[in-house]
XYZ file of N, CA and C in Angstrom:
279
model
N 32.166 13.035 6.920
C 33.369 12.114 6.353
C 33.160 12.256 4.951
N 31.652 12.272 4.039
C 31.521 12.601 3.152
C 31.694 13.912 2.290
N 31.290 14.811 3.427
C 31.065 16.160 3.362
C 32.904 16.956 3.077
N 33.587 16.163 3.839
C 35.325 16.515 4.377
C 35.792 15.988 2.578
N 35.384 15.128 2.282
C 35.928 14.103 1.110
C 35.520 14.961 0.213
N 34.591 15.667 0.044
C 33.749 16.316 -1.544
C 34.654 17.553 -1.063
N 34.893 18.555 -0.376
C 35.905 19.226 0.044
C 36.859 19.026 -0.556
N 37.785 18.189 0.189
C 39.082 17.633 -0.522
C 39.344 17.814 -1.688
N 38.105 16.809 -2.476
C 37.810 16.396 -4.024
C 38.042 18.116 -4.893
N 37.156 18.780 -3.975
C 36.847 20.298 -5.088
C 38.649 21.011 -4.917
N 39.078 20.628 -4.085
C 40.594 21.594 -3.614
C 41.909 20.598 -4.205
N 41.573 19.458 -4.401
C 42.482 18.607 -5.006
C 43.332 18.277 -3.741
N 43.108 18.118 -2.977
C 44.254 17.843 -1.666
C 43.723 16.720 -0.780
N 44.432 16.084 -0.175
C 44.376 14.746 0.994
C 43.452 13.660 0.346
N 42.325 13.203 0.719
C 41.858 11.915 -0.259
C 41.572 11.934 -1.699
N 41.632 13.297 -2.463
C 41.825 12.979 -3.904
C 43.294 12.997 -4.143
N 43.677 12.378 -3.657
C 45.190 11.850 -4.102
C 45.428 10.682 -3.840
N 44.506 9.996 -2.850
C 45.079 8.825 -2.293
C 44.434 7.426 -2.819
N 44.821 6.396 -2.458
C 44.066 5.140 -2.933
C 42.720 4.942 -1.929
N 41.812 4.737 -3.191
C 40.640 4.293 -2.068
C 40.114 2.853 -1.556
N 39.828 3.339 -0.659
C 39.318 1.872 -0.236
C 37.695 1.288 -0.187
N 37.101 2.296 -0.682
C 35.662 2.490 -0.954
C 35.668 3.167 -2.002
N 34.251 2.956 -2.995
C 33.787 4.131 -3.877
C 33.997 5.358 -4.180
N 34.719 5.871 -4.794
C 34.928 7.339 -4.829
C 33.563 8.011 -5.475
N 33.091 7.541 -5.979
C 31.758 8.162 -7.004
C 30.898 9.265 -5.866
N 30.111 8.532 -4.777
C 29.465 9.608 -3.977
C 30.099 10.531 -3.400
N 31.443 10.848 -2.613
C 31.893 11.908 -2.609
C 32.184 13.048 -4.245
N 32.526 12.306 -5.117
C 32.833 13.197 -6.342
C 31.325 13.582 -6.635
N 30.238 13.038 -6.421
C 28.648 13.511 -6.643
C 28.476 14.742 -5.548
N 28.906 14.487 -4.178
C 28.636 15.446 -3.404
C 29.431 16.635 -3.770
N 30.745 16.753 -4.172
C 31.611 17.748 -4.374
C 30.853 18.540 -5.954
N 30.212 17.490 -6.535
C 29.966 18.319 -7.947
C 28.574 19.265 -7.595
N 27.693 18.215 -6.745
C 26.358 18.938 -6.985
C 26.378 19.894 -5.355
N 27.442 19.060 -4.452
C 26.620 19.885 -2.851
C 25.537 19.251 -2.408
N 25.543 19.527 -0.764
C 24.541 18.367 -0.187
C 23.167 18.585 -0.455
N 22.974 20.230 -0.549
C 21.103 20.041 -0.910
C 21.147 19.041 -2.033
N 21.730 19.613 -3.235
C 21.215 19.152 -4.453
C 21.135 17.517 -4.652
N 22.451 17.190 -3.925
C 22.042 15.493 -3.725
C 21.466 14.707 -2.753
N 21.074 15.334 -2.107
C 19.717 15.163 -0.951
C 18.512 15.080 -1.848
N 18.372 16.152 -2.643
C 16.973 15.945 -3.540
C 17.240 14.905 -4.098
N 18.585 14.860 -5.025
C 18.595 13.823 -5.584
C 17.829 12.288 -5.324
N 18.698 12.187 -4.064
C 18.292 10.782 -2.954
C 16.987 10.707 -3.272
N 16.170 11.627 -2.535
C 14.767 12.157 -2.413
C 14.148 11.915 -3.411
N 14.560 12.220 -4.898
C 13.826 11.926 -5.882
C 14.128 10.524 -6.538
N 15.229 9.466 -5.660
C 15.292 8.474 -6.550
C 14.243 7.551 -5.635
N 14.490 8.410 -4.175
C 13.055 7.394 -3.444
C 11.830 7.439 -3.928
N 11.442 8.589 -4.578
C 9.941 8.550 -5.105
C 9.896 7.908 -6.124
N 11.028 7.619 -7.229
C 10.875 6.921 -8.101
C 10.813 5.575 -7.719
N 11.384 5.058 -7.266
C 11.397 3.164 -6.576
C 9.783 3.232 -5.558
N 9.125 4.455 -5.131
C 7.763 3.969 -4.709
C 7.246 3.769 -5.797
N 7.276 4.548 -7.229
C 6.067 4.475 -8.036
C 6.364 3.454 -8.587
N 7.900 2.912 -9.253
C 8.138 1.652 -9.438
C 7.655 0.283 -8.923
N 7.667 0.409 -7.956
C 6.998 -0.700 -6.893
C 6.292 -1.070 -7.075
N 5.106 0.328 -6.645
C 3.914 0.475 -7.285
C 3.141 -0.440 -8.929
N 4.080 0.071 -10.098
C 3.817 -0.109 -10.952
C 3.771 -1.739 -11.010
N 4.885 -2.175 -10.439
C 5.600 -3.547 -10.547
C 4.557 -4.697 -9.790
N 3.820 -3.975 -8.577
C 2.671 -4.571 -8.010
C 1.637 -4.921 -8.649
N 1.095 -3.571 -9.336
C -0.180 -3.420 -10.002
C -0.221 -4.385 -11.277
N 0.696 -5.332 -11.941
C 0.562 -6.749 -12.708
C 0.244 -7.152 -12.118
N -0.039 -7.877 -11.102
C -1.204 -8.349 -10.013
C -2.807 -7.700 -10.031
N -2.700 -6.848 -9.339
C -3.759 -6.160 -9.180
C -4.223 -4.616 -9.044
N -4.823 -3.713 -9.446
C -4.513 -2.430 -9.326
C -4.413 -2.144 -7.385
N -4.881 -2.990 -6.611
C -5.098 -2.948 -5.232
C -3.396 -3.317 -4.664
N -2.941 -4.377 -5.251
C -1.827 -4.573 -4.754
C -0.953 -4.183 -4.924
N -1.020 -3.187 -6.857
C 0.135 -1.816 -6.447
C -0.255 -0.833 -5.448
N -1.240 -0.784 -5.302
C -1.625 0.739 -4.088
C -0.705 0.329 -2.872
N -1.272 -1.057 -2.157
C -0.469 -1.236 -1.049
C 1.021 -1.684 -1.098
N 1.738 -2.140 -2.391
C 3.084 -2.491 -2.074
C 3.743 -0.956 -2.180
N 3.359 0.266 -3.033
C 3.482 1.552 -3.013
C 3.417 2.426 -1.456
N 2.415 2.194 -0.978
C 2.294 2.345 0.643
C 3.034 1.880 1.170
N 3.404 0.491 1.515
C 3.836 0.459 2.408
C 5.542 0.453 2.430
N 5.810 0.653 0.723
C 7.519 1.100 0.667
C 7.298 2.583 1.101
N 6.567 3.635 0.775
C 6.676 4.622 1.045
C 6.777 5.030 2.463
N 6.146 4.442 3.101
C 6.175 4.378 4.946
C 7.108 3.592 5.642
N 7.717 2.464 4.875
C 8.886 1.880 5.435
C 10.115 2.827 5.742
N 10.397 3.316 7.027
C 10.906 3.953 7.574
C 12.450 4.210 7.728
N 13.087 2.762 7.057
C 14.673 2.742 6.730
C 15.110 3.541 5.743
N 14.518 3.431 4.898
C 14.810 4.060 3.177
C 14.389 5.431 3.427
N 13.306 5.752 3.972
C 13.006 7.231 4.317
C 14.081 7.882 4.927
N 14.408 7.339 6.018
C 15.370 8.076 7.030
C 16.560 8.051 6.307
N 17.151 7.581 5.634
C 18.729 7.132 4.803
C 18.211 8.301 3.764
N 17.399 8.777 3.067
C 16.929 9.274 1.712
C 17.265 10.630 2.448
N 17.217 10.959 3.352
C 17.677 12.637 4.070
C 18.955 12.823 4.757
N 20.189 11.709 4.287
C 21.192 11.869 5.228
C 22.054 11.244 3.879
N 23.476 11.949 4.442
C 24.640 12.169 3.211
C 25.130 11.109 3.237
N 24.809 9.578 2.793
C 25.547 8.398 3.036
C 25.607 7.897 1.473
N 26.344 6.949 1.066
C 26.301 6.378 -0.287
C 25.204 5.489 -0.707
N 25.053 4.269 0.541
C 24.134 3.444 0.544
C 23.040 3.679 0.006
N 22.663 4.921 0.169
C 20.886 5.500 -0.049
C 20.940 5.537 -1.395
N 21.965 5.797 -2.588
C 21.713 5.913 -3.901
C 21.718 4.724 -4.267
N 22.565 3.875 -3.533
C 22.763 2.238 -3.986
C 21.337 1.346 -4.122
N 20.717 2.075 -2.855
C 19.129 1.123 -2.139
C 18.051 2.085 -2.516
N 18.055 3.069 -3.030
C 16.802 4.083 -3.034
C 15.771 3.302 -3.477
């Protein structure tokens, strides 16, 4: 669905000329960057989130930081959706 919207944006037809009932930013990013680069951006955002989670928990102790980063890195839901072209990925990376 988002790939179709991105193609329509690129060519200026279809949904690109209609009112949006959802945020148009994700299809615009997809049309500008392409699916491969956007997936890489989503994975980079996830990696950054893992690092920031570890740094935040490290305020308590080094062990807590490592444990928090490891738990979030292995948490399967964000890991799976980081590789899919869905807009929620950038919102919850």
